[in-house]
Short mmCIF file of C-alpha atoms in Angstrom, two decimals:
data_model
loop_
_atom_site.label_atom_id
_atom_site.label_comp_id
_atom_site.label_asym_id
_atom_site.label_seq_id
_atom_site.Cartn_x
_atom_site.Cartn_y
_atom_site.Cartn_z
CA MET I 127 21.99 14.58 -28.60
CA SER I 128 22.53 12.55 -25.45
CA PRO I 129 20.67 9.24 -25.31
CA PRO I 130 17.62 9.31 -23.02
CA ALA I 131 18.18 8.16 -19.47
CA PRO I 132 17.00 4.61 -18.79
CA PRO I 133 13.81 4.24 -16.76
CA ALA I 134 13.92 3.43 -13.09
CA LEU I 135 14.23 -0.31 -12.41
CA LEU I 136 11.80 -1.73 -9.87
CA LEU I 137 13.03 -4.89 -8.14
CA LEU I 138 10.32 -7.02 -6.54
CA PRO I 139 10.31 -10.36 -4.74
CA PRO I 140 8.39 -13.15 -6.47
CA PRO I 141 4.61 -13.51 -6.00
CA PRO I 142 2.47 -13.46 -4.01
CA ALA I 143 2.79 -9.72 -3.50
CA ASP I 144 3.16 -8.42 0.04
CA ALA I 145 1.93 -5.08 1.37
CA GLY I 146 5.21 -3.36 0.51
CA SER I 147 5.22 -4.53 -3.09
CA ARG I 148 1.59 -3.51 -3.54
CA ARG I 149 2.32 -0.05 -2.13
CA VAL I 150 5.13 0.52 -4.62
CA LEU I 151 3.15 -0.81 -7.57
CA ILE I 152 0.14 1.39 -6.82
CA ALA I 153 2.36 4.44 -6.41
CA ALA I 154 3.91 3.67 -9.81
CA ARG I 155 0.46 3.78 -11.39
CA PHE I 156 -0.06 7.33 -10.16
CA ALA I 157 3.28 8.43 -11.63
CA GLY I 158 3.61 9.83 -15.10
CA PRO I 159 5.65 8.27 -17.91
CA PRO I 160 8.04 6.70 -18.36
CA PRO I 161 6.98 3.72 -16.23
CA PRO I 162 9.67 1.87 -14.33
CA ALA I 163 11.08 -1.32 -15.75
CA LEU I 164 10.21 -4.34 -13.65
CA ARG I 165 12.29 -7.32 -12.56
CA VAL I 166 11.67 -10.20 -10.19
CA VAL I 167 14.49 -10.87 -7.73
CA ARG I 168 14.83 -14.11 -5.83
CA SER I 169 17.26 -13.01 -3.15
CA GLY I 170 14.59 -12.87 -0.45
CA ALA I 171 14.96 -9.11 -0.15
CA GLY I 172 12.02 -6.75 -0.11
CA PRO I 173 11.14 -4.26 -2.84
CA ALA I 174 13.89 -1.97 -4.07
CA LEU I 175 14.33 0.54 -6.86
CA ARG I 176 17.34 1.56 -8.92
CA THR I 177 17.00 5.15 -10.10
CA PRO I 178 17.99 6.24 -13.62
CA GLN I 179 21.10 7.77 -12.04
CA GLY I 180 22.08 4.39 -10.55
CA ALA I 181 21.19 4.94 -6.88
CA LEU I 182 19.68 1.91 -5.14
CA LEU I 183 16.70 2.66 -2.89
CA ARG I 184 16.03 -0.27 -0.57
CA GLY I 185 12.60 -0.98 0.88
CA PRO I 186 9.05 -0.07 -0.13
CA GLY I 187 9.10 3.32 1.60
CA PRO I 188 11.92 4.94 -0.40
CA ALA I 189 10.79 3.26 -3.63
CA ALA I 190 7.21 4.50 -3.26
CA LEU I 191 8.41 8.01 -2.39
CA PHE I 192 10.61 8.13 -5.48
CA LEU I 193 7.79 7.00 -7.78
CA SER I 194 5.05 9.20 -6.31
CA PRO I 195 4.13 12.41 -8.15
CA PRO I 196 3.91 15.59 -6.03
CA ALA I 197 0.13 15.36 -5.60
CA LEU I 198 0.45 11.85 -4.12
CA LEU I 199 2.96 13.20 -1.58
CA GLY I 200 0.55 15.90 -0.39
CA GLY I 201 1.16 18.69 -2.88
CA SER I 202 3.34 21.74 -2.41
CA GLY I 203 2.53 22.69 1.17
CA PRO I 204 4.79 21.48 4.01
CA ALA I 205 1.88 20.65 6.33
CA PRO I 206 0.08 18.24 3.95
CA ARG I 207 3.39 16.58 3.07
CA ALA I 208 4.16 16.11 6.77
CA LEU I 209 0.71 14.65 7.37
CA VAL I 210 1.20 12.16 4.55
CA ARG I 211 4.48 11.03 6.09
CA GLN I 212 2.81 10.80 9.50
CA TRP I 213 0.15 8.38 8.20
CA VAL I 214 2.76 6.37 6.31
CA SER I 215 4.67 6.01 9.58
CA PHE I 216 1.44 5.03 11.36
CA ALA I 217 0.92 2.20 8.87
CA GLU I 218 4.53 1.01 9.08
CA ARG I 219 4.95 1.20 12.86
CA GLU I 220 1.50 0.41 14.24
CA ILE I 221 -0.58 -1.46 11.69
CA ALA I 222 1.98 -3.62 9.87
CA PRO I 223 3.71 -5.17 12.93
CA ALA I 224 0.40 -5.93 14.62
CA ALA I 225 -0.96 -7.42 11.40
CA THR I 226 2.01 -9.76 11.06
CA ILE I 227 1.72 -11.03 14.63
CA ALA I 228 -2.07 -11.32 14.53
CA ALA I 229 -1.81 -13.56 11.49
CA GLY I 230 0.90 -15.90 12.76
CA GLY I 231 2.07 -15.39 16.35
CA SER I 232 1.36 -17.38 19.49
CA ALA I 233 -2.17 -17.34 20.86
CA GLN I 234 -1.28 -14.75 23.48
CA ALA I 235 0.63 -12.60 21.00
CA ARG I 236 -2.20 -12.82 18.48
CA ALA I 237 -4.74 -11.64 21.06
CA ARG I 238 -2.55 -8.66 21.97
CA ALA I 239 -1.94 -7.81 18.31
CA HIS I 240 -5.66 -8.04 17.61
CA GLN I 241 -6.31 -5.39 20.26
CA GLU I 242 -3.59 -3.18 18.76
CA LEU I 243 -5.26 -3.49 15.37
CA LEU I 244 -8.60 -2.51 16.88
CA ARG I 245 -7.05 0.60 18.45
CA ALA I 246 -5.54 1.55 15.10
CA LEU I 247 -8.85 1.03 13.32
CA ARG I 248 -10.71 3.16 15.86
CA ALA I 249 -8.18 5.96 15.45
CA LEU I 250 -8.62 5.76 11.67
CA ASP I 251 -12.38 5.71 11.98
CA SER I 252 -12.41 8.83 14.14
CA HIS I 253 -10.13 10.68 11.69
CA LEU I 254 -12.16 9.63 8.64
CA ARG I 255 -15.57 10.42 10.08
CA ASP I 256 -15.87 13.65 8.07
CA ARG I 257 -13.13 13.00 5.49
CA THR I 258 -13.02 11.13 2.19
CA PHE I 259 -9.24 10.63 2.25
CA LEU I 260 -6.64 10.71 5.00
CA VAL I 261 -4.99 13.99 3.92
CA GLY I 262 -6.68 16.73 1.92
CA ASP I 263 -9.29 16.24 -0.76
CA GLY I 264 -7.56 13.62 -2.88
CA VAL I 265 -5.82 10.30 -2.59
CA THR I 266 -2.22 10.40 -1.34
CA LEU I 267 0.53 7.96 -0.49
CA ALA I 268 -0.98 7.90 3.00
CA ASP I 269 -4.12 6.23 1.62
CA VAL I 270 -2.05 3.86 -0.50
CA THR I 271 0.15 2.77 2.39
CA VAL I 272 -2.58 2.37 5.00
CA THR I 273 -4.87 0.52 2.58
CA CYS I 274 -2.12 -1.96 1.70
CA ALA I 275 -1.27 -2.47 5.37
CA LEU I 276 -4.92 -3.26 6.14
CA LEU I 277 -5.48 -5.73 3.30
CA GLY I 278 -4.07 -8.69 5.20
CA PRO I 279 -5.83 -8.05 8.52
CA CYS I 280 -9.16 -7.38 6.85
CA GLN I 281 -9.01 -10.59 4.84
CA ARG I 282 -7.40 -12.98 7.35
CA VAL I 283 -7.71 -11.60 10.89
CA LEU I 284 -10.72 -9.33 11.45
CA ASP I 285 -14.29 -10.58 11.13
CA ALA I 286 -17.26 -8.79 9.61
CA ALA I 287 -18.70 -7.87 13.01
CA THR I 288 -15.49 -6.06 13.94
CA VAL I 289 -15.28 -4.21 10.64
CA ALA I 290 -18.91 -3.10 11.09
CA THR I 291 -17.85 -1.11 14.18
CA VAL I 292 -15.64 1.16 12.03
CA PRO I 293 -17.99 2.32 9.24
CA SER I 294 -15.85 5.31 8.24
CA VAL I 295 -12.87 3.02 7.67
CA SER I 296 -15.07 0.70 5.62
CA ARG I 297 -16.30 3.57 3.43
CA TRP I 298 -12.79 4.96 2.93
CA PHE I 299 -11.30 1.51 2.19
CA LYS I 300 -13.91 0.80 -0.49
CA THR I 301 -13.34 4.24 -2.02
CA CYS I 302 -9.61 3.57 -2.31
CA VAL I 303 -9.69 0.02 -3.66
CA ARG I 304 -12.20 1.02 -6.36
CA LEU I 305 -9.82 3.58 -7.84
CA PRO I 306 -8.33 2.29 -11.11
CA GLN I 307 -4.75 2.59 -9.87
CA PHE I 308 -5.59 0.29 -6.95
CA ARG I 309 -7.69 -2.14 -9.00
CA GLU I 310 -4.90 -2.68 -11.52
CA VAL I 311 -2.73 -4.07 -8.73
CA LEU I 312 -5.23 -5.56 -6.28
CA GLY I 313 -8.08 -6.72 -8.47
CA ASP I 314 -11.52 -6.70 -6.84
CA VAL I 315 -11.13 -6.73 -3.07
CA GLY I 316 -13.34 -5.86 -0.14
CA LEU I 317 -13.49 -5.92 3.61
CA CYS I 318 -14.46 -8.96 5.68
CA GLY I 319 -17.88 -10.22 4.80
CA ASP I 320 -18.11 -8.22 1.57
CA GLU I 321 -19.29 -10.08 -1.50
CA ALA I 322 -16.61 -8.18 -3.43
CA SER I 323 -13.85 -9.89 -1.47
CA ALA I 324 -11.94 -11.90 -4.00
CA PRO I 325 -8.42 -13.34 -4.23
CA GLN I 326 -5.93 -10.57 -4.87
CA ARG I 327 -3.92 -10.60 -8.03
CA GLU I 328 -0.46 -12.02 -7.79
CA CYS I 329 2.44 -9.94 -9.00
CA HIS I 330 2.80 -11.94 -12.21
CA GLY I 331 0.22 -9.80 -13.97
CA VAL I 332 1.06 -6.36 -12.70
CA GLY I 333 3.82 -5.57 -15.18
CA VAL I 334 1.26 -5.34 -17.93
CA GLY I 335 -0.38 -2.39 -16.20
CA LEU I 336 2.96 -0.58 -16.18
CA GLY I 337 3.49 -1.19 -19.88
CA VAL I 338 6.38 -3.58 -19.25
CA ASN I 339 6.98 -7.29 -19.03
CA TRP I 340 8.77 -9.22 -16.34
CA ALA I 341 12.51 -9.12 -16.97
CA GLY I 342 13.30 -12.38 -15.25
CA ASP I 343 15.54 -12.97 -12.29
CA ALA I 344 18.01 -10.39 -11.10
CA THR I 345 21.39 -11.50 -9.99
#
């Protein structure tokens, strides 16, 4: 018999975890066995994944897609799968850049980015008004990606009064972060002003949830 193929190897930058690393780690918790092996890399690169066949997938997007089971990608229908990709793109192109600038740009740039974040939140709130999750009846990679993109803004940029104007986003966010797959990576987190808001877990502990230990530095 042929020896079993090695598991996928997940390469992450050192802690603290960024939105991309969190997205990949949460997606891995929705995947079935075997879990990916885990290694910290100190090259300054973002998350990457080496498949069992040896292909290197660079960036959190391809890595999360590879690890996600079909249900997390929207199921078997082309329309739900396309909607999942649409929301992933929304998080990557509209939320994440604005969040980065709002947290550390010039005063003028921060003000502009803050308004962009508000527009994104209002669009989310309108979509979620009569929905539990972004696509379909269950959690998908869309929810994972958008939640991770909003963690930074909600904890460092937006105040409680602003979050109160998007109640559907608040409800959806709390639903997502209370799922066990999210909690194993993020710990107990909440929106601005929530008593549940607590420091997020650093990446040092997340390998335990995958059934693996840190493999040390990659060369």
